[in-house]
XYZ file of C-alpha atoms in Angstrom:
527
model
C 12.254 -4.185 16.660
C 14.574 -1.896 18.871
C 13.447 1.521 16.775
C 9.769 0.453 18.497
C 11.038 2.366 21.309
C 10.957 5.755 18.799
C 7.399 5.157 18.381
C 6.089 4.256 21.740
C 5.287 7.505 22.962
C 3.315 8.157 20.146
C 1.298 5.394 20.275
C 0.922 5.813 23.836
C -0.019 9.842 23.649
C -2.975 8.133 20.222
C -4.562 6.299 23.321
C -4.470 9.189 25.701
C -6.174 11.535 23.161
C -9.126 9.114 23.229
C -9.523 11.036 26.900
C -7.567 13.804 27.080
C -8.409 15.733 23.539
C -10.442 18.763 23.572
C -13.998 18.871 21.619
C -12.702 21.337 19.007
C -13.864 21.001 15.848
C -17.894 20.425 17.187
C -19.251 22.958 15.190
C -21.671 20.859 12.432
C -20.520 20.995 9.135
C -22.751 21.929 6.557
C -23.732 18.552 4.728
C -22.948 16.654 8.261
C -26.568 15.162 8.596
C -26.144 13.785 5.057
C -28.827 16.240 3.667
C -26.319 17.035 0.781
C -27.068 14.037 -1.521
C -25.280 11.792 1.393
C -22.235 13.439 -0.090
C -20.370 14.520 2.578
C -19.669 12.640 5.134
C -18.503 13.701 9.548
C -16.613 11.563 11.141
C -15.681 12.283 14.842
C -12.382 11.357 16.951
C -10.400 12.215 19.223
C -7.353 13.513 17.377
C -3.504 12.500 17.490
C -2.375 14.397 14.508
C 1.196 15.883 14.047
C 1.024 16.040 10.287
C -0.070 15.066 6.593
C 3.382 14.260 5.206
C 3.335 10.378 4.495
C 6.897 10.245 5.415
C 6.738 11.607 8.728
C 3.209 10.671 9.583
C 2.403 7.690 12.111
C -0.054 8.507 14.774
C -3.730 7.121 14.220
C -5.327 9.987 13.067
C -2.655 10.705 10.327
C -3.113 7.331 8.888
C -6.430 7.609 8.427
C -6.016 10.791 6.134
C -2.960 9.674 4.738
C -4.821 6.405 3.737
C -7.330 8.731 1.689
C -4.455 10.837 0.493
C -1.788 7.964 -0.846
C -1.927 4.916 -2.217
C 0.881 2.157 -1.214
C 2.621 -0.724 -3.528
C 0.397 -3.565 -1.312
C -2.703 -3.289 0.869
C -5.385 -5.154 2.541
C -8.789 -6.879 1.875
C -10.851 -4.935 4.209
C -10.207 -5.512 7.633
C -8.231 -8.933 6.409
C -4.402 -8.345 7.497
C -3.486 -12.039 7.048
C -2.745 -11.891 3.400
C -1.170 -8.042 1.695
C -2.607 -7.693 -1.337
C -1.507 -6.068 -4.597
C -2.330 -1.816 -4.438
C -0.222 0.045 -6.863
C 1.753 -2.989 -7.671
C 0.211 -5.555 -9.743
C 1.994 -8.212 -8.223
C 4.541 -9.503 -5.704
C 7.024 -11.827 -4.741
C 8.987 -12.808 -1.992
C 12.315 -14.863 -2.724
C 12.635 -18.174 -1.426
C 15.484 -16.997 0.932
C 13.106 -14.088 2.617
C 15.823 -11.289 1.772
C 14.200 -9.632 -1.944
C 10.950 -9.140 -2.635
C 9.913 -7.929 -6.093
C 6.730 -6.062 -7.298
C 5.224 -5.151 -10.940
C 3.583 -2.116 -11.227
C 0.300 -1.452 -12.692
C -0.323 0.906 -15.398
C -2.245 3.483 -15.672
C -1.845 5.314 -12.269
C -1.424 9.097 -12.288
C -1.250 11.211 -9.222
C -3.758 13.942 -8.402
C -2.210 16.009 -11.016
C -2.851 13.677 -13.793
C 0.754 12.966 -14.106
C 1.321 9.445 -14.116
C 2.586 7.564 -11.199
C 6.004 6.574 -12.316
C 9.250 4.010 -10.902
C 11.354 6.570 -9.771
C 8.437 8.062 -8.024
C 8.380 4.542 -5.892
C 12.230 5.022 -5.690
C 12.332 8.332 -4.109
C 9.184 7.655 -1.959
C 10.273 4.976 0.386
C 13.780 6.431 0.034
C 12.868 9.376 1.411
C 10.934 7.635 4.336
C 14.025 5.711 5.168
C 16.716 8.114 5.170
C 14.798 11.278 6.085
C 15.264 9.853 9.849
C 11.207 10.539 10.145
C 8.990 8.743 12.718
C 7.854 5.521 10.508
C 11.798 5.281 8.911
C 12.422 2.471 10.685
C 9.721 0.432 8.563
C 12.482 0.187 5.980
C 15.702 -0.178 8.214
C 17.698 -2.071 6.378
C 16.020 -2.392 3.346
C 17.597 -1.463 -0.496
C 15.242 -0.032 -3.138
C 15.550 -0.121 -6.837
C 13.591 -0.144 -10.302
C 14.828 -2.528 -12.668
C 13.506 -1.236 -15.884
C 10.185 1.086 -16.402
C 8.008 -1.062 -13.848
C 9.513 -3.581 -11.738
C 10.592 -2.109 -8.177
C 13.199 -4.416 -5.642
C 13.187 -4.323 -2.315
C 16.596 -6.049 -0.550
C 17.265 -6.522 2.497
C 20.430 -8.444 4.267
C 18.875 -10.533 6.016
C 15.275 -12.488 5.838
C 12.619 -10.203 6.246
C 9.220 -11.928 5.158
C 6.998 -8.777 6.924
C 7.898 -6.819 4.421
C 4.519 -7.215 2.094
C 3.318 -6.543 5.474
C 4.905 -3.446 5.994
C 4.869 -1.953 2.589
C 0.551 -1.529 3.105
C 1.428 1.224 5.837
C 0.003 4.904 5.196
C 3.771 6.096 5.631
C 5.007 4.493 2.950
C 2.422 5.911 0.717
C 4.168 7.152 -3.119
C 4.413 10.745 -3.370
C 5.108 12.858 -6.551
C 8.707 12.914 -7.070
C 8.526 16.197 -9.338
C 6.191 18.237 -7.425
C 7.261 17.296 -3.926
C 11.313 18.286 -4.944
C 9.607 21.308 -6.258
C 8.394 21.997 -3.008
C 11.743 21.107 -0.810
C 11.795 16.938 -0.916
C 14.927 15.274 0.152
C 16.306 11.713 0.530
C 17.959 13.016 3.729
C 17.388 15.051 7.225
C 16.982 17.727 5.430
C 14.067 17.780 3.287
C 11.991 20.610 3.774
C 8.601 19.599 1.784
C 6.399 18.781 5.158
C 4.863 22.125 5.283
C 3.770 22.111 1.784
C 2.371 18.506 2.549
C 0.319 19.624 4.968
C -1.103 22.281 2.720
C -1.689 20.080 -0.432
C -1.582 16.297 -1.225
C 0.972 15.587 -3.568
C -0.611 11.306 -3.753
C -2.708 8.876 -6.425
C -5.184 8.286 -3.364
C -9.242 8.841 -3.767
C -9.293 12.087 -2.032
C -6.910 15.419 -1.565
C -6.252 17.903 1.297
C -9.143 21.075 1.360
C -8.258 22.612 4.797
C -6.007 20.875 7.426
C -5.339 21.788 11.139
C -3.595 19.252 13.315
C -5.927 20.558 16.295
C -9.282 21.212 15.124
C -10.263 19.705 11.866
C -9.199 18.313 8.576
C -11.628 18.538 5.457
C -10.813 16.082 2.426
C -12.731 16.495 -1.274
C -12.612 13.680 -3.651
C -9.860 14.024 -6.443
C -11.329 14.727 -9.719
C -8.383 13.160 -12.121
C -8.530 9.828 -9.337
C -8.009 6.875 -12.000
C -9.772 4.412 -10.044
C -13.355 3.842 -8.633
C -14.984 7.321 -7.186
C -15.401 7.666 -3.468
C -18.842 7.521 -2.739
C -18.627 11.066 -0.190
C -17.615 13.873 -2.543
C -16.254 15.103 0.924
C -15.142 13.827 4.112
C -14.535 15.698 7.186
C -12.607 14.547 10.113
C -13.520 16.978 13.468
C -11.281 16.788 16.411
C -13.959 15.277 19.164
C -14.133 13.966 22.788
C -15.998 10.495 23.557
C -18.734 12.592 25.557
C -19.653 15.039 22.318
C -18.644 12.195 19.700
C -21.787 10.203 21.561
C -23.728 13.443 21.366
C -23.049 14.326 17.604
C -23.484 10.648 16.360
C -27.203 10.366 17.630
C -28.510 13.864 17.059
C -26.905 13.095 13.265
C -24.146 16.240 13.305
C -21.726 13.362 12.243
C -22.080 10.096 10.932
C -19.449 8.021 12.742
C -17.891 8.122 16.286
C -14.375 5.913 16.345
C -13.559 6.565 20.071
C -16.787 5.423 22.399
C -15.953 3.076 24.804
C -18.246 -0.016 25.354
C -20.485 1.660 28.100
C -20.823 4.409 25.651
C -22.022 2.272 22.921
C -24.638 0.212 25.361
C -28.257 1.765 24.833
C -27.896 3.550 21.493
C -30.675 3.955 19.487
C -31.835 0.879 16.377
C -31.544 3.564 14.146
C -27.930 3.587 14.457
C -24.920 0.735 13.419
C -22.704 -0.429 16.243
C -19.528 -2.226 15.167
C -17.470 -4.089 18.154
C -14.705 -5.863 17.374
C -11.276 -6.856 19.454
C -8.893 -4.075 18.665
C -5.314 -5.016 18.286
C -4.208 -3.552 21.135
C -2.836 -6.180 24.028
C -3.223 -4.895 27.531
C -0.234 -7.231 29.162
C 1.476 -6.785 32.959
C 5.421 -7.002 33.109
C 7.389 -7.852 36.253
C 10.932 -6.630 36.109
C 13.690 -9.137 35.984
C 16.885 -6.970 36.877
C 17.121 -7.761 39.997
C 18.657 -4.554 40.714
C 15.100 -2.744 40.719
C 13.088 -5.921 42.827
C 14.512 -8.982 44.270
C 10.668 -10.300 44.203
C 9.558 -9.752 40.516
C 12.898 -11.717 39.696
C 11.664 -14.803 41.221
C 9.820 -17.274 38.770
C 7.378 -18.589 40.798
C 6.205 -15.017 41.743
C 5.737 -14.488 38.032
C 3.379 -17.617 38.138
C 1.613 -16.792 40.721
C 0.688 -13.420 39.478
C -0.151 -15.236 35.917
C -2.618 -17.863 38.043
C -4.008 -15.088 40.047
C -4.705 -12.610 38.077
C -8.970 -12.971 37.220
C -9.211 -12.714 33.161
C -12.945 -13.026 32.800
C -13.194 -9.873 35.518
C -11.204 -7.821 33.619
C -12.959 -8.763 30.647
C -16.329 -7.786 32.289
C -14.469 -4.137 33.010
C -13.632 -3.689 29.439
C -16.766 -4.555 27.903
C -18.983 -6.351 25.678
C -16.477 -7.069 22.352
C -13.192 -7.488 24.068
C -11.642 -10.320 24.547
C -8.895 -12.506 26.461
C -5.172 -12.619 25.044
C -3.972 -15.701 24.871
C -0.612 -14.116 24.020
C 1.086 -11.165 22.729
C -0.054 -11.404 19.555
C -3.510 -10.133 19.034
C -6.090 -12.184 17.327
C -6.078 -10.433 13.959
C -2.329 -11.281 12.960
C -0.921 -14.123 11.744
C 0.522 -16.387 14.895
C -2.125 -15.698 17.202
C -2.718 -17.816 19.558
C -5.963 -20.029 19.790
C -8.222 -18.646 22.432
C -8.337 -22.158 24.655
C -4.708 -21.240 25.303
C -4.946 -18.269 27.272
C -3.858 -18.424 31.313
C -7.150 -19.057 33.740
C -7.481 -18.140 37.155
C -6.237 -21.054 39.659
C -6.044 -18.911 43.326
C -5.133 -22.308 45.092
C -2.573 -22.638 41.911
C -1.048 -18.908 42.821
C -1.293 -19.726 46.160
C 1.217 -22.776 46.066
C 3.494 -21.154 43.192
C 3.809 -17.966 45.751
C 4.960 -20.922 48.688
C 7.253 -22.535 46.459
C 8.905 -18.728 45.837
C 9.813 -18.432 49.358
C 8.311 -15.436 49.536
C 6.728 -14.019 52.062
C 3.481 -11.352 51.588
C 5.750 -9.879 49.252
C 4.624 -5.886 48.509
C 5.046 -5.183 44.929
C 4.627 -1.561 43.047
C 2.475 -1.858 39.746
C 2.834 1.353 37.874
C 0.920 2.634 35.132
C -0.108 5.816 33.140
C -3.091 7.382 35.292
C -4.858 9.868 32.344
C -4.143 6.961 29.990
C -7.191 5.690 27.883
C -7.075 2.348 25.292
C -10.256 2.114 23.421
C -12.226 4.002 25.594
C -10.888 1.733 29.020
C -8.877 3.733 31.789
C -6.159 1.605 33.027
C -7.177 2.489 36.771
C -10.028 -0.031 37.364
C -7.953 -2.625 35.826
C -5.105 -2.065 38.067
C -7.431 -2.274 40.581
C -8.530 -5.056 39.510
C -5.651 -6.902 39.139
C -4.879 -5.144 42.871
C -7.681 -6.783 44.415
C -7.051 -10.228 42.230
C -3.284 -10.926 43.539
C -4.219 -9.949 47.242
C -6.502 -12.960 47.518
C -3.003 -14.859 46.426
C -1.199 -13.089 49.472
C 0.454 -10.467 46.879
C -0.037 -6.894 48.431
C 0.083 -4.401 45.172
C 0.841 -0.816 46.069
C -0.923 1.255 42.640
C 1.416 3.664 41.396
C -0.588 6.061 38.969
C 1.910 8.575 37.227
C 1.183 11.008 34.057
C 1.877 9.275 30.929
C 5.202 11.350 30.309
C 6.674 10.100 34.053
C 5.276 6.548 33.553
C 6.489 6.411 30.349
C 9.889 7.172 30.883
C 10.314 4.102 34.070
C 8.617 2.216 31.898
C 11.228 3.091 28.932
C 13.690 2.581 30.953
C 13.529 -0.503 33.119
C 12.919 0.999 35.992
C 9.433 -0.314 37.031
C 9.076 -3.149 39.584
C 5.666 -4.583 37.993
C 3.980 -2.269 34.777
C 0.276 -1.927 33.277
C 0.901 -1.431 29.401
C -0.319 -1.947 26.182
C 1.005 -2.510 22.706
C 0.051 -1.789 19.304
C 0.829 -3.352 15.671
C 3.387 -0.980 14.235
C 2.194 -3.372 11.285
C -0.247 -6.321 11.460
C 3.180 -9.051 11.367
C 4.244 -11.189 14.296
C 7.723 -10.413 13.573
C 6.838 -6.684 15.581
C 6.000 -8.534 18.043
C 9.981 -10.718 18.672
C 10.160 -6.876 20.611
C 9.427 -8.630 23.945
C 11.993 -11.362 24.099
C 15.305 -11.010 25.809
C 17.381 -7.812 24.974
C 14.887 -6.277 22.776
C 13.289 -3.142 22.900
C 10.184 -4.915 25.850
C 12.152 -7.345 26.863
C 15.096 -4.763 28.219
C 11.713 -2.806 29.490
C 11.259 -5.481 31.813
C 14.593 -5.959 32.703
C 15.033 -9.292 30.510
C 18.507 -8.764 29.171
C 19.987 -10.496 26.114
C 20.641 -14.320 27.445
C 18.041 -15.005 29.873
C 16.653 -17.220 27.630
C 18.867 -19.450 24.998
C 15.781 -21.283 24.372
C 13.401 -18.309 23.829
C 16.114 -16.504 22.056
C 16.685 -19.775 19.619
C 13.161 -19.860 18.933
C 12.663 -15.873 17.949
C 16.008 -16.320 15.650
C 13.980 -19.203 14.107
C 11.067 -17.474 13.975
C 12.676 -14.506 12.002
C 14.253 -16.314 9.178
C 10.742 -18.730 8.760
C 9.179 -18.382 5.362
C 5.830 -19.009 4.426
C 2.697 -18.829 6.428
C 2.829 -22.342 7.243
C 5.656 -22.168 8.986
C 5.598 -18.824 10.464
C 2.453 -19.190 12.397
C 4.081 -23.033 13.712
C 7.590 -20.645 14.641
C 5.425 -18.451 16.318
C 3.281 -19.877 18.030
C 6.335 -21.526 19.402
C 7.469 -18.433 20.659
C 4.750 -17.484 22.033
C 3.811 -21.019 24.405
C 7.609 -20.435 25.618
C 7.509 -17.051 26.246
C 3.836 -17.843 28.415
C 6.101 -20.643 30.337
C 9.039 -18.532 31.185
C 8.754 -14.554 30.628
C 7.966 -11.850 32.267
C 4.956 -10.946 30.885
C 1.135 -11.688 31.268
C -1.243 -11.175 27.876
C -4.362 -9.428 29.556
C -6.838 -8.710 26.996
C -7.927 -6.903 23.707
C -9.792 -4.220 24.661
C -12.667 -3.322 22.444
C -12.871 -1.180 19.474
C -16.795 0.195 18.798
C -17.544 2.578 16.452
C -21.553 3.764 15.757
C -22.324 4.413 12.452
C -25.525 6.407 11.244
C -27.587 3.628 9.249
C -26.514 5.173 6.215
C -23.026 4.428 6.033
C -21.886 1.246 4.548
C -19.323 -0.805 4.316
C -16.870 -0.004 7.396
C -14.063 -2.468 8.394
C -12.180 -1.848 11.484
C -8.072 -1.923 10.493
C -5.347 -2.473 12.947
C -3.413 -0.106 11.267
C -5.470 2.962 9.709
C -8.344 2.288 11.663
C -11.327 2.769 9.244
C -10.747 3.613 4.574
C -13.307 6.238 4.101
C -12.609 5.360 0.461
C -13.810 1.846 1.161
C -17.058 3.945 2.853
C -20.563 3.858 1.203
C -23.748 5.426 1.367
C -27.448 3.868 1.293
């Protein structure tokens, strides 16, 4: 999706707060050690927070609040994003031709007010995401809404667009109250004005509402009183701004009772009296090599690109990122729909690499990999990878020359085509392959790695087909197509999944890693 570019530098700037945020926030909270009936409950992260408006929100620690805050037409099961399931809509379907999909509403629904939830409240909502030119408002490019009568909402769009009940589940598109949020300065258009008062006071149907909110230090939620579904089991959650070091600290003295941003050496050693959850994040850590051949007559060259695929050592960089990550077959992570099976990722073959580099014609080629240097993904530093991968592709005669850069300098070459090879990662802006047609020629990766539109009919045939497929059948076939092509003939090599852990005191229930809002303290218990 070309708007991915909007939102790369915030989902790049989410992984460097994992290392670069400040500890505010550390003070224990009264209630933290769960003395309070096990009523309030202290998580810790490392915060990338800009605001509590649902329809400007979309950095990692803003969904997580505005998942408590708002509720959304579709959802998930837990931490299962292979099937959307019905939220504030009662039910859903997709047309046979992928372009309209049309939800019921439930009754009964009423917003923290008590007011009930309403159509035109689902009508202004995602409206307002779309046109207010916000952060997620490319979720809905393209994309028509209506009511058609008291409880039936459509959502059109001109062409196919089957991720849509995968889209509609994102914290962004969360309902608002029309009434009180126009009250308070709500638009359809660049001008709205209602963020501040967002930030101040939830205006959702969601199990919890705003107490105190700071996008630096800390943000305090309290369980709404008129919520029409089942109670939270924490009358109160708090959500302290935390680095890994103190997060470690907190979690085992019992100041808080989950730590989201530990990486896996953190996690190794802690005590039985504490839960450790790791699973593969959704994050894929990938290398590109630059096909304009403009910025490197060497990373053009196909059989350079397969030598650095067959050199590169996967299980080494696996043993770097820890226990819980895992290889990536592909681009698509191992959550979503499309994935690749794991007997299909790339292995090492040096005397493979070795050959593949002869047949280039190249001779010790010198290549520059570039990367952010303060840059953190689930707790792993890209540094010892690129290292890594350094030391891998020199045994292949490849001579890497590391080019570290500050996350705002790498960014931008790596925004704009200009890096010869690149050390990057990429994150679901929603758990649907379809985000991920973003790295084939003359989209928003594929022009990042100098792949222009018709370098690839084939490719390019098979991500048009891929686009208009419908059903999961045949989606998953079209993609996986695109995805054994695109390991044959692009520029890219799938890395890993880097782990996500997060320690829980033992007695918190009932946490589910998501791709997209990370962890539903609704969904949270207490034994």
């Amino acid at each position: 999706m070309a708007t991915r570019s909007q939102t790369a530098a915030v989902l790049l700037a989410g992984a460097l707060a994992l290392a670069a945020c400040g500890s505010g926030g550390t003070t224990p909270t009264t209630g933290a050690s769960g003395a309070a009936g096990g009523k309030t409950l202290v998580i810790d992260t490392s915060f990338d927070l800009k605001t509590a408006d649902p329809g400007r929100t979309y950095e990692p620690t803003g969904l997580i609040v505005g998942k408590a805050l708002y509720e959304t037409l579709l959802t998930f099961d837990g931490a299962d994003v292979t099937k959307p399931v019905p939220a504030l809509a009662e039910s859903y379907e997709l047309s046979e031709d992928g372009k309209t999909l049309t939800l019921k509403l439930k009754q009964g629904a009423t917003f923290a007010d008590g007011s009930p939830l309403t159509a035109d409240d689902v009508v202004f909502s995602l409206t307002r995401v779309r046109d207010m030119k916000g952060t997620p408002s490319f979720l809905l490019d393209g994309v028509e809404v209506a009511k058609e009568g008291d409880s039936t909402i459509t959502l059109t769009s001109k062409t196919p667009n089957p991720a849509l009940p995968y889209i509609l589940p994102n914290p962004a598109l969360g309902i608002i109250n029309s009434k009180v949020a126009k009250a308070h300065g709500a638009t359809t258009d660049p001008q709205d004005k209602a963020e501040q008062y967002l930030n101040s006071t939830s205006a959702g149907s969601g199990p919890y509402e705003i107490e105190s909110f700071n996008v630096s230090s800390q943000v305090t939620l309290k369980a709404n009183p008129k919520y029409y579904g089942t109670k939270p089991a924490y009358d109160k959650v708090v959500i302290r701004n935390v680095e890994a070091a103190t997060q470690k600290l907190n979690v085992q003295r019992g100041d808080s009772q989950v730590a989201l941003n530990l990486s896996g050496d953190q996690v190794t050693g802690m005590p039985p009296t504490l839960q450790v959850k790791k699973t593969p994040s959704a994050n894929v850590l990938f290398l590109l090599a630059n096909q304009d051949s403009a910025v490197s007559k060497t990373t053009t060259n196909p059989k350079f690109v397969e030598a650095v695929r067959k050199g590169v050592d996967y299980a080494g960089l696996l043993e770097l990122a820890g226990e819980g990550s895992t290889q990536a077959p592909g681009i698509i992570p191992s959550q979503l729909l499309g994935a690749l099976p794991p007997g299909q990722g790339a292995k090492r073959d040096v005397e493979g690499a070795k050959a593949a580099l002869a047949e280039s014609g190249l001779s010790n080629p010198t290549v520059k990999l570039e990367y952010p240097s303060e840059l953190t993904v689930n707790g792993l530093s890209f540094q010892p990878l690129a290292e890594r991968i350094q030391a891998n592709l020199k045994e292949v005669g490849i001579t890497v020359d590391l080019q570290p850069a500050p996350v705002t300098t790498a960014l931008d070459n790596y925004r704009n085509g200009k890096e010869e090879m690149g050390l990057w990662y990429w994150g679901p802006d929603y758990p649907d392959p379809s985000d991920y047609l973003a790295f084939l020629p003359g989209k928003t990766v594929g022009l990042r790695a100098g792949w222009k539109e018709g370098a690839s009919k084939e490719l390019e045939s098979a991500g048009e087909q891929a686009a208009k497929a419908i059903g999961d059948d045949a989606r998953k076939a079209a993609y996986v197509d695109v995805q054994t092509k695109l390991n044959a003939s692009g520029p890219f090599v799938p890395l890993i999944q880097p782990s996500q852990n997060i320690v829980t005191a033992a007695s918190v229930t009932g946490l589910e890693y998501h791709p997209v809002w990370t962890v539903d303290v609704a969904d949270l218990g207490v034994k």
